[in-house]
Amino acid sequence: MAFELPNLGYAYDALEPHIDARTMEIHHTKHHQGYTNNLNNAIAGTDLEGKPIEDILANLDMNNGAVRNNGGGFFNHSLFWTVMNPEDRGYLSGELKDAIETAYGSKDEFIAAFSKAAATRFGSGWAWLCVHKGGKVEICSTANQDNPLMPGVSCGGTPILGLDVWEHAYYLNYQNRRPDYINAFFSVVNWNEVERRYAEAK
Ligand code: MN3
């Protein structure tokens, strides 16, 4: 069973004005589709075929560039679409709110720290909020399509919130203004989904 491009669950224009429809459509149908196709090609006929993406990444040979880049790209975007929602965003609450306040003091301080990680990632990559076993949360960032599920990459743990800071994610609408795109992202974060992922992973 090959990996399939997941549906967004909302229309390409649903995140406007924060993230524009043209960017969303290209990002989903070209970039994410490309990672999906290339991942399938990279694992076809190998013992990785048929395994869950989380298992492939957790046991990854980091020298396998095709699976590292495309498996990461497949997983990262699949998570990214779900942590944004135009309508039912919810709000930071419950155990996740407690964990974030323990680690960062307040929601605003957390957003500032996450935004700094995203803004200062040089070149292409991602910012993450990860949860470790026991429930402690930690912010980190990764280069290219790496993610903290991969062996020895960044803060480790399970990513529950991710922000794509590749230029393809924002350049049409924001050009070089990555900080404006990061601010806009926090207007569409789906806290219900982040909390669901926290509860599942902690
Ligand atoms: Mn991307």
mmCIF file of C-alpha atoms and ligand atoms in Angstrom:
data_model
loop_
_atom_site.group_PDB
_atom_site.id
_atom_site.type_symbol
_atom_site.label_atom_id
_atom_site.label_comp_id
_atom_site.label_asym_id
_atom_site.label_seq_id
_atom_site.Cartn_x
_atom_site.Cartn_y
_atom_site.Cartn_z
ATOM 1 C CA MET A 1 0.000 0.000 0.000
ATOM 2 C CA ALA A 2 1.646 3.184 -1.189
ATOM 3 C CA PHE A 3 1.460 6.449 0.727
ATOM 4 C CA GLU A 4 -1.266 8.788 -0.512
ATOM 5 C CA LEU A 5 -1.482 12.574 -0.428
ATOM 6 C CA PRO A 6 -3.899 13.366 2.421
ATOM 7 C CA ASN A 7 -6.791 15.769 1.895
ATOM 8 C CA LEU A 8 -6.475 19.133 3.610
ATOM 9 C CA GLY A 9 -9.917 18.871 5.148
ATOM 10 C CA TYR A 10 -10.680 22.471 4.108
ATOM 11 C CA ALA A 11 -10.624 24.555 0.946
ATOM 12 C CA TYR A 12 -7.432 26.110 -0.419
ATOM 13 C CA ASP A 13 -8.814 29.583 0.304
ATOM 14 C CA ALA A 14 -10.032 28.722 3.796
ATOM 15 C CA LEU A 15 -6.979 30.164 5.576
ATOM 16 C CA GLU A 16 -7.117 33.530 3.831
ATOM 17 C CA PRO A 17 -6.093 36.238 4.487
ATOM 18 C CA HIS A 18 -3.461 34.586 6.697
ATOM 19 C CA ILE A 19 -2.287 32.033 4.133
ATOM 20 C CA ASP A 20 -3.368 32.607 0.531
ATOM 21 C CA ALA A 21 -5.155 30.081 -1.661
ATOM 22 C CA ARG A 22 -2.529 29.993 -4.419
ATOM 23 C CA THR A 23 0.224 29.148 -1.940
ATOM 24 C CA MET A 24 -1.910 26.450 -0.333
ATOM 25 C CA GLU A 25 -2.811 24.867 -3.667
ATOM 26 C CA ILE A 26 0.778 24.774 -4.967
ATOM 27 C CA HIS A 27 2.082 23.635 -1.606
ATOM 28 C CA HIS A 28 -0.371 20.744 -1.418
ATOM 29 C CA THR A 29 -0.674 19.622 -5.035
ATOM 30 C CA LYS A 30 2.927 20.181 -6.123
ATOM 31 C CA HIS A 31 5.264 20.107 -3.115
ATOM 32 C CA HIS A 32 3.487 17.605 -0.863
ATOM 33 C CA GLN A 33 2.449 15.472 -3.839
ATOM 34 C CA GLY A 34 6.065 15.463 -4.984
ATOM 35 C CA TYR A 35 7.371 14.275 -1.615
ATOM 36 C CA THR A 36 4.673 11.592 -1.568
ATOM 37 C CA ASN A 37 5.520 10.291 -5.036
ATOM 38 C CA ASN A 38 9.258 10.378 -4.400
ATOM 39 C CA LEU A 39 8.866 8.583 -1.062
ATOM 40 C CA ASN A 40 6.866 5.818 -2.735
ATOM 41 C CA ASN A 41 9.517 5.487 -5.418
ATOM 42 C CA ALA A 42 12.311 5.429 -2.829
ATOM 43 C CA ILE A 43 10.820 2.594 -0.767
ATOM 44 C CA ALA A 44 9.313 0.515 -3.586
ATOM 45 C CA GLY A 45 10.699 -3.004 -3.438
ATOM 46 C CA THR A 46 12.587 -2.386 -0.170
ATOM 47 C CA ASP A 47 11.791 -3.685 3.320
ATOM 48 C CA LEU A 48 10.434 -0.225 4.185
ATOM 49 C CA GLU A 49 7.444 -0.718 1.910
ATOM 50 C CA GLY A 50 4.211 -1.102 3.884
ATOM 51 C CA LYS A 51 5.611 0.262 7.164
ATOM 52 C CA PRO A 52 4.007 3.245 8.940
ATOM 53 C CA ILE A 53 5.783 6.510 8.194
ATOM 54 C CA GLU A 54 6.540 7.045 11.900
ATOM 55 C CA ASP A 55 8.394 3.686 12.007
ATOM 56 C CA ILE A 56 10.300 4.475 8.830
ATOM 57 C CA LEU A 57 11.475 7.816 10.251
ATOM 58 C CA ALA A 58 12.280 6.516 13.758
ATOM 59 C CA ASN A 59 14.520 3.792 12.302
ATOM 60 C CA LEU A 60 15.868 5.856 9.449
ATOM 61 C CA ASP A 61 19.343 5.431 7.981
ATOM 62 C CA MET A 62 20.238 9.131 7.912
ATOM 63 C CA ASN A 63 22.523 8.462 4.935
ATOM 64 C CA ASN A 64 19.483 7.441 2.882
ATOM 65 C CA GLY A 65 18.846 10.880 1.424
ATOM 66 C CA ALA A 66 15.827 9.918 -0.669
ATOM 67 C CA VAL A 67 13.862 8.525 2.272
ATOM 68 C CA ARG A 68 15.156 11.181 4.687
ATOM 69 C CA ASN A 69 14.073 14.093 2.467
ATOM 70 C CA ASN A 70 10.863 12.664 1.036
ATOM 71 C CA GLY A 71 9.733 10.672 4.063
ATOM 72 C CA GLY A 72 10.302 13.782 6.148
ATOM 73 C CA GLY A 73 8.476 15.906 3.590
ATOM 74 C CA PHE A 74 5.552 13.491 3.507
ATOM 75 C CA PHE A 75 5.197 13.327 7.300
ATOM 76 C CA ASN A 76 5.871 17.007 8.011
ATOM 77 C CA HIS A 77 3.251 18.338 5.603
ATOM 78 C CA SER A 78 0.706 15.717 6.672
ATOM 79 C CA LEU A 79 1.035 17.073 10.216
ATOM 80 C CA PHE A 80 1.154 20.720 9.102
ATOM 81 C CA TRP A 81 -2.248 20.682 7.347
ATOM 82 C CA THR A 82 -3.956 19.269 10.436
ATOM 83 C CA VAL A 83 -2.621 21.843 12.897
ATOM 84 C CA MET A 84 -4.295 24.654 10.986
ATOM 85 C CA ASN A 85 -8.052 25.103 10.849
ATOM 86 C CA PRO A 86 -10.036 28.059 9.552
ATOM 87 C CA GLU A 87 -13.108 27.600 11.741
ATOM 88 C CA ASP A 88 -12.804 25.219 14.661
ATOM 89 C CA ARG A 89 -9.500 26.371 16.118
ATOM 90 C CA GLY A 90 -10.333 25.986 19.776
ATOM 91 C CA TYR A 91 -7.984 27.570 22.280
ATOM 92 C CA LEU A 92 -5.019 26.499 24.354
ATOM 93 C CA SER A 93 -6.396 24.685 27.394
ATOM 94 C CA GLY A 94 -6.144 21.671 29.656
ATOM 95 C CA GLU A 95 -3.006 19.584 30.110
ATOM 96 C CA LEU A 96 -1.268 21.104 27.096
ATOM 97 C CA LYS A 97 -1.767 24.610 28.495
ATOM 98 C CA ASP A 98 -0.293 23.439 31.816
ATOM 99 C CA ALA A 99 2.714 21.837 30.079
ATOM 100 C CA ILE A 100 3.369 24.945 27.985
ATOM 101 C CA GLU A 101 3.110 27.235 31.023
ATOM 102 C CA THR A 102 5.458 24.984 32.990
ATOM 103 C CA ALA A 103 8.046 25.086 30.211
ATOM 104 C CA TYR A 104 7.642 28.669 28.944
ATOM 105 C CA GLY A 105 5.692 30.643 31.554
ATOM 106 C CA SER A 106 2.711 31.693 29.470
ATOM 107 C CA LYS A 107 1.077 31.200 26.094
ATOM 108 C CA ASP A 108 2.512 34.512 24.873
ATOM 109 C CA GLU A 109 6.033 33.573 25.962
ATOM 110 C CA PHE A 110 5.629 30.204 24.277
ATOM 111 C CA ILE A 111 4.534 31.863 21.019
ATOM 112 C CA ALA A 112 7.493 34.246 21.237
ATOM 113 C CA ALA A 113 9.942 31.360 21.726
ATOM 114 C CA PHE A 114 8.398 29.264 18.947
ATOM 115 C CA SER A 115 8.381 32.276 16.620
ATOM 116 C CA LYS A 116 12.045 32.922 17.355
ATOM 117 C CA ALA A 117 12.921 29.295 16.537
ATOM 118 C CA ALA A 118 11.010 29.606 13.257
ATOM 119 C CA ALA A 119 12.439 33.011 12.346
ATOM 120 C CA THR A 120 16.050 32.089 13.078
ATOM 121 C CA ARG A 121 16.083 28.755 11.216
ATOM 122 C CA PHE A 122 18.589 29.654 8.491
ATOM 123 C CA GLY A 123 17.484 28.625 5.022
ATOM 124 C CA SER A 124 14.771 25.968 4.731
ATOM 125 C CA GLY A 125 13.310 23.989 7.585
ATOM 126 C CA TRP A 126 10.689 23.670 10.276
ATOM 127 C CA ALA A 127 9.897 24.829 13.809
ATOM 128 C CA TRP A 128 8.383 22.266 16.173
ATOM 129 C CA LEU A 129 6.726 21.815 19.503
ATOM 130 C CA CYS A 130 7.545 18.315 20.717
ATOM 131 C CA VAL A 131 6.304 16.298 23.673
ATOM 132 C CA HIS A 132 8.515 13.897 25.581
ATOM 133 C CA LYS A 133 7.260 10.824 27.432
ATOM 134 C CA GLY A 134 5.852 12.088 30.716
ATOM 135 C CA GLY A 135 4.405 15.194 29.107
ATOM 136 C CA LYS A 136 7.230 17.757 29.052
ATOM 137 C CA VAL A 137 7.087 19.966 25.958
ATOM 138 C CA GLU A 138 10.041 21.457 24.085
ATOM 139 C CA ILE A 139 10.504 23.802 21.109
ATOM 140 C CA CYS A 140 13.145 23.103 18.489
ATOM 141 C CA SER A 141 13.805 23.532 14.793
ATOM 142 C CA THR A 142 15.183 21.321 12.051
ATOM 143 C CA ALA A 143 16.799 21.881 8.662
ATOM 144 C CA ASN A 144 15.287 20.888 5.319
ATOM 145 C CA GLN A 145 12.684 18.105 5.793
ATOM 146 C CA ASP A 146 14.252 16.600 8.902
ATOM 147 C CA ASN A 147 12.051 16.182 11.951
ATOM 148 C CA PRO A 148 12.492 15.169 15.599
ATOM 149 C CA LEU A 149 11.238 11.627 14.970
ATOM 150 C CA MET A 150 14.480 10.900 13.107
ATOM 151 C CA PRO A 151 17.450 9.434 15.028
ATOM 152 C CA GLY A 152 19.527 12.088 16.755
ATOM 153 C CA VAL A 153 17.662 15.002 15.200
ATOM 154 C CA SER A 154 17.149 18.095 17.336
ATOM 155 C CA CYS A 155 15.048 17.834 20.507
ATOM 156 C CA GLY A 156 13.564 14.396 19.869
ATOM 157 C CA GLY A 157 10.168 13.427 21.241
ATOM 158 C CA THR A 158 6.961 13.511 19.251
ATOM 159 C CA PRO A 159 6.180 16.628 17.199
ATOM 160 C CA ILE A 160 2.655 17.914 17.897
ATOM 161 C CA LEU A 161 2.861 21.361 16.242
ATOM 162 C CA GLY A 162 4.954 22.152 13.191
ATOM 163 C CA LEU A 163 5.514 25.232 11.056
ATOM 164 C CA ASP A 164 6.985 25.041 7.570
ATOM 165 C CA VAL A 165 9.421 27.938 7.059
ATOM 166 C CA TRP A 166 10.582 26.989 3.562
ATOM 167 C CA GLU A 167 10.104 29.989 1.266
ATOM 168 C CA HIS A 168 7.597 27.967 -0.788
ATOM 169 C CA ALA A 169 5.288 28.143 2.239
ATOM 170 C CA TYR A 170 5.019 31.938 2.250
ATOM 171 C CA TYR A 171 6.923 33.695 -0.527
ATOM 172 C CA LEU A 172 3.988 34.495 -2.860
ATOM 173 C CA ASN A 173 2.158 36.428 -0.165
ATOM 174 C CA TYR A 174 4.887 37.520 2.227
ATOM 175 C CA GLN A 175 8.039 37.600 0.044
ATOM 176 C CA ASN A 176 10.984 37.874 2.463
ATOM 177 C CA ARG A 177 8.810 38.753 5.491
ATOM 178 C CA ARG A 178 9.003 35.426 7.294
ATOM 179 C CA PRO A 179 8.108 36.972 10.686
ATOM 180 C CA ASP A 180 4.769 38.218 9.262
ATOM 181 C CA TYR A 181 3.993 34.702 8.022
ATOM 182 C CA ILE A 182 4.861 33.273 11.442
ATOM 183 C CA ASN A 183 2.472 35.756 13.101
ATOM 184 C CA ALA A 184 -0.227 34.816 10.609
ATOM 185 C CA PHE A 185 0.236 31.116 11.370
ATOM 186 C CA PHE A 186 -0.786 31.689 14.982
ATOM 187 C CA SER A 187 -4.095 33.119 13.731
ATOM 188 C CA VAL A 188 -4.991 29.736 12.231
ATOM 189 C CA VAL A 189 -3.452 27.207 14.642
ATOM 190 C CA ASN A 190 -5.881 24.413 15.481
ATOM 191 C CA TRP A 191 -5.320 24.026 19.217
ATOM 192 C CA ASN A 192 -7.852 21.204 19.399
ATOM 193 C CA GLU A 193 -5.652 19.110 17.133
ATOM 194 C CA VAL A 194 -2.443 20.042 18.965
ATOM 195 C CA GLU A 195 -4.081 19.011 22.246
ATOM 196 C CA ARG A 196 -5.275 15.754 20.722
ATOM 197 C CA ARG A 197 -1.738 14.998 19.567
ATOM 198 C CA TYR A 198 -0.355 15.948 23.001
ATOM 199 C CA ALA A 199 -2.707 13.569 24.798
ATOM 200 C CA GLU A 200 -1.811 10.768 22.382
ATOM 201 C CA ALA A 201 1.956 11.237 22.631
ATOM 202 C CA LYS A 202 2.676 12.219 26.239
HETATM 203 MN MN MN3 B 1 6.513 22.820 2.480
#
